[in-house]
Amino acid sequence: MIESPITGFHLDEQSHWVAELSCGHIQHVRHQPPWIERPWVTHQAGRDSMLGFRLRCLKCERGEPRDAD
């Protein structure tokens, strides 16, 4: 399992939050039903508290190139 720390967050084109990982990949942070409820993502203080938290990166495990910056 490959994990990478969160370095930031941004909203995608559909206004869903995605985590920016230090490996260069981005990963959706599901926070709306029917996905896992993650209320911390809906406010800046909550997102800031997750900076540095390590997420499993499936894209790294599959050997995918970095996401576009």
C-alpha positions as a printed Julia matrix, in Angstrom:
69×3 Matrix{Float64}:
   0.0    0.0     0.0
   1.41   3.37   -1.06
   0.45   6.38    1.06
   1.09  10.05    0.3
   0.56  13.13    2.51
  -2.1   15.71    1.69
  -0.51  19.03    0.67
  -3.67  20.98   -0.17
  -7.25  20.91   -1.4
  -9.23  22.44   -4.25
 -12.7   22.27   -5.78
 -13.04  20.46   -9.11
 -15.32  21.45  -11.99
 -18.32  19.85  -10.25
 -17.59  21.68   -6.97
 -16.37  18.52   -5.23
 -13.35  18.72   -2.95
 -10.2   16.93   -4.06
  -7.05  16.4    -2.02
  -3.71  17.32   -3.58
  -1.11  14.7    -2.62
   2.66  15.15   -2.38
   3.14  12.42   -5.0
   1.51  14.7    -7.6
  -1.84  12.95   -7.75
  -5.23  14.31   -6.76
  -7.91  12.3    -5.01
 -11.59  13.07   -4.42
 -12.62  13.51   -0.8
 -16.14  12.13   -0.76
 -18.26  14.16    1.61
 -21.78  13.96    0.2
 -24.26  11.06    0.49
 -24.15   8.26   -0.49
 -20.39   8.49    0.07
 -18.64   8.41    3.43
 -19.57  11.45    5.5
 -16.51  13.62    6.13
 -17.77  16.87    7.65
 -14.25  18.26    8.16
 -13.92  18.87    4.42
 -16.76  21.41    4.34
 -14.84  24.12    6.25
 -11.35  25.6     5.96
 -10.26  24.75    9.52
 -11.18  21.11    8.96
  -9.23  20.93    5.69
  -6.24  22.65    7.31
  -6.3   20.07   10.13
  -5.87  17.28    7.54
  -2.77  18.72    5.85
  -0.02  16.13    6.16
  -2.49  13.27    6.72
  -1.47  10.3     4.61
  -3.96   8.81    2.15
  -3.63   5.56    0.22
  -2.87   6.51   -3.39
  -4.27   3.94   -5.83
  -2.85   5.91   -8.77
   0.69   5.41   -7.38
   0.0    1.71   -6.87
  -1.11   1.45  -10.51
   1.96   3.38  -11.7
  -0.07   6.23  -13.21
   1.69   9.5   -14.15
   1.21  12.63  -12.02
  -2.03  14.54  -12.52
  -1.82  17.81  -14.45
  -0.96  20.83  -12.32
